[in-house]
Amino acid sequence: MSTKSALQIARAAYQPKLPKALRGALKAVEGEPTQSVADQAEVKKLFPNTYGMPYLHFEPVAGETAKASLNAGVILSGGQAPGGHNVIAGLFDGLKRLNPANKLYGFILGPGGLVDHNYMELTADIIDEYRNTGGFDIIGSGRTKLEKKEQFDKGLEILKKLDIKALVIIGGDDSNTNACVLAEYYKAIGAGVQVIGCPKTIDGDLKNSEIETSFGFDTATKVYSEIIGNIERDCNSARKYWHFIKLMGRSASHVTLECALQTQPNITLIGEEVEAKNQTLDDIVTYIAQAVAARAAKGLNFGTVLVPEGLIEFIPAIKKLISELNDVLAANQNEFNLIKMSRKIEYIVSKLSPANAEIFKSLPEGVSRQLALERDPHGNVQVSLIETEQLLADMVGAKLAQWKEEGKYNGKFATQHHFCGYEGRCAAPSNFDADYCYSLGFNASMLIAAGKTGYMSSIKNTVAPADQWIAGGIPITMMMNMEKRNGEMKPVIRKALVELDGAPFKEFASHRDEWAIETSFVYPGPIQYFGPSEVCDQPTKTLKLEHK
Ligand code: FBP
């Protein structure tokens, strides 16, 4: 029996669209020199060889650009995002167009594959199996942080052995920070290896004027919006549950905001707003309970609440606690590692300031464990493991029970909980992501051919049809600032959070009071891969509102 679905077979034949500039011979046109988004002096000092490089874009020229052959390597880094396979397919096709003798090697299971010399050659047969498919399974992904000179040198050994002259790192803000550090180091020692980044993450928080969106955001938000729409329709049919739906997005609330714009739920929490308004957990619970009570007064004992995964980190009091926890853990790492598991929490409480110790002790055990003990290799709190949706539903239930006793509320409140996260990260890429990713990868090969290093592949004008997209590159140092990590100031790419004066948030804010009380649900349905363009080729509402 075939191991492929009918859609997979039909989808394999899809030919992603490319911008005009990438279809034939091209030339690189350089723009103005750049500066980092903040802390210019510090970032410049740390990146003397790759700081301040100019923007560039490609323009079509007549003829063909033949190039001497070269080998390249590719790494998939961090969380999966739909379209990663197409970045690799675009990179492969671009390299082959430059010179059919070019070879592409994939490092297995993320940056660790480079350090551990775990790799495979990606041949045409392998690439063809993965065109237009979701997932990162072609070579796997991982979260190993590249930060030590020994790792860079170990990596260089295998790059030299395979005669690899360029490495493409496909990742989010942390992984592209790695790419930039690696580019700087290889340039400083004259290693002869270029490093190019590609903007990946479903979270949508790796963007700026030159990177309009990170890949995977389009597909993931469409998958989640389909699920939310289905839940809304069930909710509006049975009329007996409030559904609390947590959405992935480690820090920024872009995923939640986009899904809200697509599905018009009753309540949507946006972490960035919670922080700006200095809200407490109780403020959030009261806000939800008020909407539940207002709908109950109209006989509507059902509804939907969208909760961004990173909410907890935006609540100012908890943010302060996490920041002190980070310092405590960094300063006492050796002692902390020697302490028995059962005594770790007690140890942390003893080191915290009295105010933070009180907040820490007041949190449910699962949440305090997550904040203190279970971090990813970049030191991030693993918010996907914190059950915020359950926590909020329980707290809203308790508040409503209290209001009932006080005669302020007389409805029914039964809840269901959902987490839309992993189910969206490996979906078959939408047409937008299939085209965008292929272009990002193809464009990366052109940046390699142009001799660039420390650049991120950039495809702009993405609300226009693909042939009008603008291909080029931006220096990664441009996106950097200094932030505290593990107790030390480090250069990192600044995350793009939801802007409260940006068009997507304003659009949402202008409707939310009505959505809270009325039932204004929209049911987007599943991603369509074949059919009329207005159904199949729509970019996200966020992208359209940001680039009207
Ligand atoms: P990236 O930033 O690496 O793209 O990953 C994003 C993400 O999907 C977050 O939304 C989520 O919090 C996290 O990965 C989950 O991590 P893991 O896959 O390690 O459980």
Coordinates of C-alpha atoms and ligand atoms in Angstrom, one line a residue:
M1 CA 0.0 0.0 0.0
S2 CA 1.2 3.5 -0.8
T3 CA 2.5 5.5 2.2
K4 CA 1.5 8.7 0.6
S5 CA -1.9 10.4 0.7
A6 CA -3.7 11.6 -2.4
L7 CA -3.0 15.2 -1.4
Q8 CA 0.6 14.5 -0.9
I9 CA 0.9 12.9 -4.4
A10 CA -0.9 15.8 -6.1
R11 CA 1.0 18.4 -4.0
A12 CA 4.4 17.0 -5.0
A13 CA 3.8 18.4 -8.5
Y14 CA 3.2 21.9 -7.3
Q15 CA 5.8 24.3 -8.7
P16 CA 6.4 27.1 -6.2
K17 CA 6.3 30.6 -7.7
L18 CA 9.5 32.7 -7.7
P19 CA 10.1 36.4 -7.8
K20 CA 11.0 37.8 -11.3
A21 CA 14.5 38.7 -10.1
L22 CA 15.3 35.0 -9.2
R23 CA 14.2 33.5 -12.5
G24 CA 17.3 34.2 -14.6
A25 CA 20.7 35.9 -14.3
L26 CA 20.8 38.6 -11.7
K27 CA 23.0 41.2 -10.2
A28 CA 23.3 42.3 -6.5
V29 CA 22.6 46.0 -5.9
E30 CA 23.8 47.3 -2.6
G31 CA 21.9 50.0 -0.6
E32 CA 22.8 52.0 2.4
P33 CA 25.1 50.8 5.2
T34 CA 23.1 49.5 8.2
Q35 CA 23.1 49.9 12.0
S36 CA 21.9 47.6 14.7
V37 CA 18.4 48.3 16.1
A38 CA 20.0 49.4 19.4
D39 CA 23.2 49.4 21.4
Q40 CA 25.2 50.2 18.2
A41 CA 28.6 50.7 19.9
E42 CA 28.5 47.4 21.8
V43 CA 27.2 45.4 18.8
K44 CA 29.8 46.9 16.5
K45 CA 32.6 46.1 18.9
L46 CA 31.5 42.4 19.0
F47 CA 31.0 42.1 15.3
P48 CA 33.9 44.0 13.8
N49 CA 33.9 42.0 10.5
T50 CA 30.1 41.8 9.8
Y51 CA 28.7 45.0 11.4
G52 CA 27.3 47.8 9.2
M53 CA 27.2 46.0 5.9
P54 CA 24.7 47.4 3.4
Y55 CA 21.2 46.1 2.4
L56 CA 21.1 44.5 -0.9
H57 CA 18.5 43.4 -3.5
F58 CA 18.8 41.4 -6.7
E59 CA 17.8 42.7 -10.1
P60 CA 17.4 40.6 -13.3
V61 CA 20.0 41.1 -16.0
A62 CA 20.4 39.5 -19.4
G63 CA 22.4 36.4 -19.9
E64 CA 23.3 33.6 -17.6
T65 CA 25.5 33.7 -14.4
A66 CA 27.8 30.7 -14.5
K67 CA 29.8 30.1 -11.3
A68 CA 32.6 27.9 -10.2
S69 CA 31.3 24.8 -8.4
L70 CA 30.9 24.8 -4.6
N71 CA 29.5 22.7 -1.8
A72 CA 27.0 24.1 0.7
G73 CA 25.6 22.9 4.0
V74 CA 22.2 23.4 5.6
I75 CA 20.9 23.2 9.1
L76 CA 17.3 23.3 10.4
S77 CA 17.3 24.8 13.8
G78 CA 14.7 25.1 16.6
G79 CA 10.9 24.4 16.4
Q80 CA 9.4 23.0 13.2
A81 CA 7.6 25.5 10.9
P82 CA 5.7 24.6 7.7
G83 CA 7.8 25.1 4.6
G84 CA 11.2 24.2 5.9
H85 CA 11.5 21.5 3.2
N86 CA 10.8 24.0 0.5
V87 CA 13.6 26.3 1.8
I88 CA 15.9 23.4 1.3
A89 CA 14.4 22.5 -2.1
G90 CA 14.8 26.2 -3.2
L91 CA 18.4 26.2 -2.0
F92 CA 19.2 23.0 -3.8
D93 CA 17.6 24.2 -7.1
G94 CA 19.4 27.5 -6.8
L95 CA 22.7 25.9 -6.2
K96 CA 22.2 23.5 -9.2
R97 CA 21.2 26.4 -11.4
L98 CA 24.4 28.2 -10.5
N99 CA 26.5 25.1 -11.3
P100 CA 25.1 21.5 -11.7
A101 CA 28.2 20.2 -10.0
N102 CA 27.3 22.0 -6.7
K103 CA 26.5 19.8 -3.8
L104 CA 24.3 20.3 -0.7
Y105 CA 24.9 18.6 2.6
G106 CA 22.3 18.5 5.4
F107 CA 23.5 18.4 9.1
I108 CA 21.3 16.1 11.1
L109 CA 19.1 17.1 14.0
G110 CA 20.0 20.8 14.1
P111 CA 23.2 22.7 14.9
G112 CA 24.4 19.6 17.0
G113 CA 24.8 17.8 13.7
L114 CA 27.5 20.3 12.6
V115 CA 29.4 19.9 15.9
D116 CA 29.0 16.1 16.0
H117 CA 29.8 15.7 12.3
N118 CA 26.5 14.1 11.7
Y119 CA 25.5 14.8 8.1
M120 CA 24.1 13.5 4.8
E121 CA 24.4 14.6 1.2
L122 CA 21.0 15.8 -0.1
T123 CA 20.6 14.5 -3.6
A124 CA 17.9 15.2 -6.2
D125 CA 16.0 12.0 -5.3
I126 CA 15.9 12.9 -1.6
I127 CA 14.9 16.5 -2.3
D128 CA 12.1 15.4 -4.6
E129 CA 10.5 13.3 -1.9
Y130 CA 10.1 16.3 0.3
R131 CA 9.0 19.1 -2.0
N132 CA 5.9 21.0 -0.7
T133 CA 5.6 18.8 2.4
G134 CA 5.4 19.9 6.0
G135 CA 7.9 19.0 8.8
F136 CA 11.6 19.1 9.2
D137 CA 12.1 15.3 8.9
I138 CA 14.3 15.5 5.8
I139 CA 17.3 16.1 8.2
G140 CA 15.5 16.7 11.5
S141 CA 15.9 19.8 13.8
G142 CA 17.4 20.6 17.2
R143 CA 18.0 23.4 19.7
T144 CA 21.7 23.0 20.4
K145 CA 23.1 26.5 21.1
L146 CA 26.2 27.3 19.1
E147 CA 28.2 29.7 21.3
K148 CA 31.6 28.2 22.1
K149 CA 34.7 28.6 20.1
E150 CA 35.3 24.8 20.4
Q151 CA 31.9 24.2 18.7
F152 CA 32.8 26.6 15.9
D153 CA 36.2 24.9 15.4
K154 CA 34.7 21.4 15.5
G155 CA 32.2 22.5 12.9
L156 CA 34.9 24.0 10.8
E157 CA 36.7 20.6 10.7
I158 CA 33.8 18.9 9.0
L159 CA 33.1 21.9 6.7
K160 CA 36.7 21.7 5.5
K161 CA 36.5 18.0 5.1
L162 CA 33.4 18.2 2.9
D163 CA 34.8 21.3 1.2
I164 CA 31.7 23.3 2.2
K165 CA 32.1 27.0 1.4
A166 CA 28.7 28.2 2.7
L167 CA 26.4 27.2 5.5
V168 CA 22.7 28.1 5.6
I169 CA 21.0 28.2 9.0
I170 CA 17.2 28.1 8.9
G171 CA 15.9 29.2 12.3
G172 CA 14.3 31.8 14.6
D173 CA 15.8 34.6 16.5
D174 CA 18.1 32.5 18.7
S175 CA 19.3 30.4 15.7
N176 CA 19.9 33.4 13.5
T177 CA 21.9 35.0 16.4
N178 CA 24.0 31.8 16.3
A179 CA 24.3 32.2 12.5
C180 CA 25.6 35.8 13.0
V181 CA 28.1 34.8 15.7
L182 CA 29.4 32.0 13.5
A183 CA 29.6 34.2 10.4
E184 CA 31.7 36.7 12.4
Y185 CA 34.0 34.1 13.8
Y186 CA 34.6 32.4 10.4
K187 CA 35.3 35.7 8.8
A188 CA 37.6 36.8 11.6
I189 CA 39.8 33.7 11.3
G190 CA 39.6 33.7 7.5
A191 CA 38.0 30.3 7.4
G192 CA 36.5 30.8 3.9
V193 CA 33.0 29.7 5.0
Q194 CA 30.0 32.0 4.4
V195 CA 27.0 31.8 6.8
I196 CA 23.5 32.8 5.6
G197 CA 20.3 32.8 7.8
C198 CA 16.7 32.2 6.8
P199 CA 13.8 33.6 8.9
K200 CA 11.8 30.7 10.3
T201 CA 9.3 30.5 13.2
I202 CA 5.5 30.0 13.4
D203 CA 5.6 32.6 16.2
G204 CA 5.9 35.4 13.7
D205 CA 8.3 37.4 15.9
L206 CA 11.3 37.5 13.6
K207 CA 10.4 40.4 11.4
N208 CA 11.2 44.0 10.6
S209 CA 11.1 46.4 7.7
E210 CA 13.1 44.0 5.5
I211 CA 11.8 40.7 6.8
E212 CA 8.0 41.0 6.4
T213 CA 7.2 37.7 8.1
S214 CA 8.9 34.5 9.3
F215 CA 7.9 31.4 7.3
G216 CA 5.4 29.0 8.8
F217 CA 3.3 31.7 10.5
D218 CA 0.9 31.7 7.5
T219 CA 0.3 28.0 7.6
A220 CA 0.2 27.5 11.3
T221 CA -2.2 30.3 11.9
K222 CA -4.5 28.9 9.2
V223 CA -4.4 25.5 10.8
Y224 CA -5.2 26.9 14.2
S225 CA -7.9 29.2 12.8
E226 CA -9.6 26.2 11.2
I227 CA -9.5 24.4 14.5
I228 CA -10.8 27.5 16.4
G229 CA -13.6 27.9 13.8
N230 CA -14.6 24.3 14.3
I231 CA -14.7 24.7 18.0
E232 CA -16.7 27.9 17.7
R233 CA -19.2 26.1 15.5
D234 CA -19.5 23.3 18.0
C235 CA -19.8 25.9 20.8
N236 CA -22.6 27.7 19.0
S237 CA -24.4 24.4 18.3
A238 CA -24.3 22.9 21.8
R239 CA -24.4 26.3 23.7
K240 CA -23.1 24.9 26.9
Y241 CA -19.4 25.3 27.1
W242 CA -16.8 28.1 27.4
H243 CA -13.8 26.9 25.4
F244 CA -10.4 28.1 26.6
I245 CA -7.9 27.8 23.7
K246 CA -4.2 28.3 24.3
L247 CA -2.2 29.1 21.1
M248 CA 1.5 28.6 20.5
G249 CA 3.9 31.5 20.3
R250 CA 6.6 31.4 23.0
S251 CA 6.7 35.1 23.6
A252 CA 4.9 37.4 21.2
S253 CA 1.1 37.1 20.8
H254 CA 1.1 37.4 16.9
V255 CA -0.3 33.9 16.4
T256 CA -3.2 34.6 18.8
L257 CA -3.9 38.0 17.3
E258 CA -3.9 36.6 13.7
C259 CA -6.3 33.8 14.8
A260 CA -8.6 36.3 16.5
L261 CA -8.7 38.4 13.3
Q262 CA -9.6 35.2 11.4
T263 CA -12.2 33.7 13.8
Q264 CA -13.6 36.6 15.9
P265 CA -13.8 34.8 19.2
N266 CA -15.4 36.4 22.3
I267 CA -12.3 37.0 24.3
T268 CA -8.7 37.3 23.1
L269 CA -5.8 38.1 25.5
I270 CA -2.7 39.8 24.1
G271 CA 0.4 39.4 26.2
E272 CA 1.9 42.7 25.1
E273 CA -1.2 44.6 26.2
V274 CA -1.3 42.9 29.5
E275 CA 2.2 44.2 30.1
A276 CA 1.5 47.7 28.8
K277 CA -1.5 48.0 31.1
N278 CA 0.4 46.5 34.0
Q279 CA -2.3 43.9 34.6
T280 CA -2.3 41.3 37.3
L281 CA -3.6 37.7 36.9
D282 CA -6.6 38.8 38.8
D283 CA -7.3 41.7 36.4
I284 CA -7.2 39.2 33.5
V285 CA -9.5 36.8 35.3
T286 CA -12.0 39.6 36.2
Y287 CA -12.0 40.8 32.5
I288 CA -12.9 37.3 31.3
A289 CA -15.5 36.8 34.1
Q290 CA -17.2 40.1 33.3
A291 CA -17.7 39.0 29.6
V292 CA -19.0 35.6 30.7
A293 CA -21.4 37.3 33.1
A294 CA -22.5 39.8 30.4
R295 CA -23.2 37.0 27.9
A296 CA -25.0 34.9 30.7
A297 CA -27.3 37.9 31.3
K298 CA -28.4 37.5 27.6
G299 CA -28.8 33.7 28.1
L300 CA -25.6 32.9 26.3
N301 CA -23.7 30.5 28.5
F302 CA -21.0 29.7 26.0
G303 CA -18.1 31.3 24.3
T304 CA -14.5 31.1 23.3
V305 CA -11.3 32.6 24.9
L306 CA -8.0 32.7 23.1
V307 CA -4.9 32.7 25.4
P308 CA -1.4 33.3 24.0
E309 CA 1.1 30.7 25.2
G310 CA 3.5 33.4 26.5
L311 CA 0.9 35.2 28.5
I312 CA 2.4 34.3 31.9
E313 CA 5.7 35.9 31.0
F314 CA 4.0 39.2 30.2
I315 CA 2.3 39.7 33.5
P316 CA 4.6 42.3 35.0
A317 CA 4.8 40.7 38.5
I318 CA 5.7 37.3 37.0
K319 CA 8.1 38.9 34.5
K320 CA 10.0 40.4 37.4
L321 CA 10.0 37.1 39.1
I322 CA 11.4 35.3 36.0
S323 CA 14.1 37.9 35.7
E324 CA 15.2 37.4 39.3
L325 CA 14.9 33.6 38.9
N326 CA 17.3 33.9 35.9
D327 CA 19.8 35.8 37.9
V328 CA 19.5 33.5 40.9
L329 CA 19.9 30.4 38.7
A330 CA 22.9 31.9 36.8
A331 CA 24.7 33.1 39.9
N332 CA 24.3 29.8 41.8
Q333 CA 24.5 27.3 39.0
N334 CA 27.1 24.9 40.5
E335 CA 25.6 24.8 44.0
F336 CA 22.1 24.5 42.5
N337 CA 23.1 21.5 40.4
L338 CA 24.3 19.6 43.5
I339 CA 21.0 20.0 45.3
K340 CA 18.6 17.1 45.4
M341 CA 15.6 17.6 43.1
S342 CA 13.1 17.6 46.0
R343 CA 14.9 20.5 47.6
K344 CA 15.5 22.7 44.6
I345 CA 12.3 24.7 44.8
E346 CA 12.9 25.4 48.5
Y347 CA 16.5 26.5 47.7
I348 CA 15.2 28.9 45.0
V349 CA 12.7 30.5 47.4
S350 CA 15.4 31.1 49.9
K351 CA 17.4 33.1 47.4
L352 CA 14.6 35.2 46.0
S353 CA 13.6 38.7 47.3
P354 CA 10.7 38.5 49.8
A355 CA 8.2 40.0 47.3
N356 CA 9.1 37.5 44.5
A357 CA 9.3 34.6 46.9
E358 CA 5.7 35.4 47.9
I359 CA 4.5 35.4 44.2
F360 CA 6.5 32.3 43.5
K361 CA 4.9 30.4 46.4
S362 CA 1.4 31.6 45.3
L363 CA 1.6 30.0 41.9
P364 CA 0.2 26.5 41.2
E365 CA 3.0 23.9 41.6
G366 CA 3.1 23.0 37.9
V367 CA 3.7 26.7 36.9
S368 CA 6.4 27.3 39.5
R369 CA 8.2 24.1 38.5
Q370 CA 8.2 25.2 34.9
L371 CA 9.5 28.7 35.7
A372 CA 12.3 27.5 37.8
L373 CA 13.4 24.1 36.6
E374 CA 12.6 23.3 33.0
R375 CA 14.3 25.6 30.6
D376 CA 15.3 25.0 27.0
P377 CA 19.0 25.2 25.9
H378 CA 18.7 29.0 25.2
G379 CA 17.4 29.5 28.8
N380 CA 13.8 30.2 27.7
V381 CA 10.9 29.2 29.9
Q382 CA 9.1 26.3 28.1
V383 CA 5.7 28.1 28.1
S384 CA 4.2 25.5 25.8
L385 CA 4.3 23.2 28.9
I386 CA 2.4 25.6 31.2
E387 CA -1.3 24.9 31.2
T388 CA -2.4 28.6 31.3
E389 CA -5.7 27.8 29.7
Q390 CA -6.6 25.4 32.5
L391 CA -5.3 27.9 35.1
L392 CA -7.5 30.7 33.8
A393 CA -10.6 28.6 33.4
D394 CA -10.3 27.5 37.0
M395 CA -9.7 31.0 38.3
V396 CA -12.6 32.4 36.2
G397 CA -14.8 29.6 37.6
A398 CA -13.8 30.5 41.2
K399 CA -14.6 34.2 40.6
L400 CA -18.0 33.4 39.1
A401 CA -18.8 31.2 42.0
Q402 CA -18.0 34.0 44.3
W403 CA -20.1 36.5 42.3
K404 CA -23.0 34.0 42.3
E405 CA -22.9 33.9 46.1
E406 CA -22.9 37.7 46.1
G407 CA -25.9 37.7 43.7
K408 CA -23.9 39.4 40.9
Y409 CA -24.1 36.5 38.4
N410 CA -26.6 33.9 37.6
G411 CA -25.3 31.8 34.7
K412 CA -23.9 28.4 34.0
F413 CA -20.1 28.0 33.5
A414 CA -18.8 24.7 32.1
T415 CA -15.4 24.7 30.4
Q416 CA -13.4 22.8 27.8
H417 CA -9.6 23.3 27.2
H418 CA -7.5 23.1 24.1
F419 CA -3.9 23.7 23.1
C420 CA -3.2 24.6 19.5
G421 CA 0.5 24.1 19.2
Y422 CA 2.3 21.1 17.8
E423 CA -0.6 20.3 15.5
G424 CA 0.1 23.3 13.3
R425 CA 3.9 23.3 13.1
C426 CA 4.3 20.5 10.5
A427 CA 1.2 21.0 8.3
A428 CA 1.7 20.9 4.5
P429 CA 2.7 24.5 3.7
S430 CA 0.0 26.8 2.3
N431 CA 0.6 28.2 -1.1
F432 CA 2.0 31.3 0.5
D433 CA 4.5 29.4 2.6
A434 CA 5.4 27.0 -0.2
D435 CA 6.2 29.9 -2.5
Y436 CA 7.8 32.1 0.2
C437 CA 10.0 29.3 1.5
Y438 CA 11.1 28.2 -1.9
S439 CA 12.1 31.8 -2.7
L440 CA 13.9 32.2 0.6
G441 CA 16.0 29.1 -0.1
F442 CA 16.6 30.0 -3.8
N443 CA 17.6 33.5 -2.7
A444 CA 20.0 32.1 -0.1
S445 CA 21.9 30.4 -2.9
M446 CA 22.1 33.7 -4.7
L447 CA 23.5 35.4 -1.6
I448 CA 26.1 32.7 -1.5
A449 CA 27.0 33.3 -5.1
A450 CA 27.3 37.0 -4.4
G451 CA 29.9 36.1 -1.8
K452 CA 27.9 37.4 1.2
T453 CA 28.2 36.2 4.8
G454 CA 26.3 37.3 7.9
Y455 CA 23.2 38.1 5.8
M456 CA 19.6 36.9 6.2
S457 CA 17.7 35.9 3.1
S458 CA 15.0 38.6 2.6
I459 CA 11.9 38.4 0.3
K460 CA 9.8 41.5 0.4
N461 CA 6.6 42.9 -1.0
T462 CA 4.9 39.7 -0.1
V463 CA 1.3 41.0 -0.2
A464 CA 1.8 41.4 -4.0
P465 CA 1.7 38.3 -6.4
A466 CA 4.9 36.3 -6.1
D467 CA 6.5 37.5 -9.4
Q468 CA 6.6 41.0 -7.9
W469 CA 8.3 40.0 -4.7
I470 CA 11.7 41.6 -4.0
A471 CA 14.6 39.3 -3.3
G472 CA 17.7 40.4 -1.4
G473 CA 19.5 40.2 1.9
I474 CA 19.9 42.1 5.2
P475 CA 22.9 42.0 7.5
I476 CA 21.9 40.0 10.6
T477 CA 23.8 42.5 12.9
M478 CA 21.1 45.0 11.9
M479 CA 18.5 43.1 13.9
M480 CA 20.6 42.9 17.1
N481 CA 20.7 44.5 20.5
M482 CA 22.1 43.6 23.8
E483 CA 20.0 41.6 26.3
K484 CA 20.6 39.8 29.5
R485 CA 20.9 36.0 29.1
N486 CA 22.0 33.7 31.9
G487 CA 23.0 36.6 33.9
E488 CA 25.2 38.2 31.2
M489 CA 24.6 40.9 28.5
K490 CA 24.7 39.2 25.1
P491 CA 24.1 40.3 21.5
V492 CA 20.8 38.8 20.3
I493 CA 18.3 39.5 17.6
R494 CA 15.5 41.6 19.1
K495 CA 12.1 39.9 19.0
A496 CA 9.3 41.7 17.2
L497 CA 6.4 41.8 19.6
V498 CA 2.8 42.8 18.9
E499 CA 2.7 46.6 18.5
L500 CA -0.2 48.1 20.2
D501 CA -0.3 51.0 17.8
G502 CA 0.1 48.7 14.8
A503 CA -2.7 48.1 12.3
P504 CA -3.5 44.4 13.2
F505 CA -3.9 45.2 16.9
K506 CA -5.9 48.3 16.2
E507 CA -8.2 46.4 13.9
F508 CA -8.8 43.8 16.6
A509 CA -9.3 46.4 19.3
S510 CA -11.9 48.2 17.3
H511 CA -14.1 45.1 17.3
R512 CA -13.4 43.2 20.5
D513 CA -16.1 44.8 22.7
E514 CA -18.7 43.7 20.1
W515 CA -17.2 40.2 19.7
A516 CA -17.2 39.8 23.5
I517 CA -20.9 40.2 23.9
E518 CA -22.3 39.1 20.6
T519 CA -21.7 35.8 18.8
S520 CA -19.7 37.0 15.8
F521 CA -17.8 33.8 15.1
V522 CA -16.2 33.3 11.6
Y523 CA -15.4 29.7 10.5
P524 CA -12.4 29.9 8.1
G525 CA -12.3 26.2 7.2
P526 CA -9.2 24.2 6.1
I527 CA -6.3 25.4 4.1
Q528 CA -7.1 25.0 0.4
Y529 CA -4.2 24.1 -1.9
F530 CA -6.1 23.9 -5.2
G531 CA -8.9 26.2 -6.4
P532 CA -9.6 29.9 -6.9
S533 CA -6.8 32.3 -5.9
E534 CA -9.0 34.3 -3.5
V535 CA -9.4 31.0 -1.5
C536 CA -5.9 29.5 -1.9
D537 CA -3.4 32.4 -2.1
Q538 CA -4.5 34.8 0.7
P539 CA -1.7 35.9 3.0
T540 CA -2.4 36.4 6.7
K541 CA -4.6 39.3 7.8
T542 CA -1.6 40.5 9.9
L543 CA 0.6 40.8 6.8
K544 CA -2.2 42.5 4.8
L545 CA -2.9 45.0 7.5
E546 CA 0.8 45.7 8.1
H547 CA 1.5 46.3 4.4
K548 CA -1.8 47.6 3.0
Ligands
FBP1 P1 11.1 28.5 17.3 O1 11.2 29.9 18.0 O2 12.4 27.7 17.4 O3 10.6 28.6 15.9 O4 10.1 27.6 18.1 C1 8.8 28.2 18.4 C2 7.9 27.2 19.2 O5 7.1 26.5 18.3 C3 7.2 28.0 20.2 O6 6.0 28.5 19.7 C4 7.0 27.0 21.3 O7 6.9 27.6 22.6 C5 8.3 26.2 21.3 O8 8.7 26.3 19.9 C6 8.1 24.8 21.7 O9 9.4 24.2 21.8 P2 9.6 22.7 21.6 O10 9.4 22.3 20.2 O11 11.0 22.5 22.0 O12 8.7 22.0 22.6

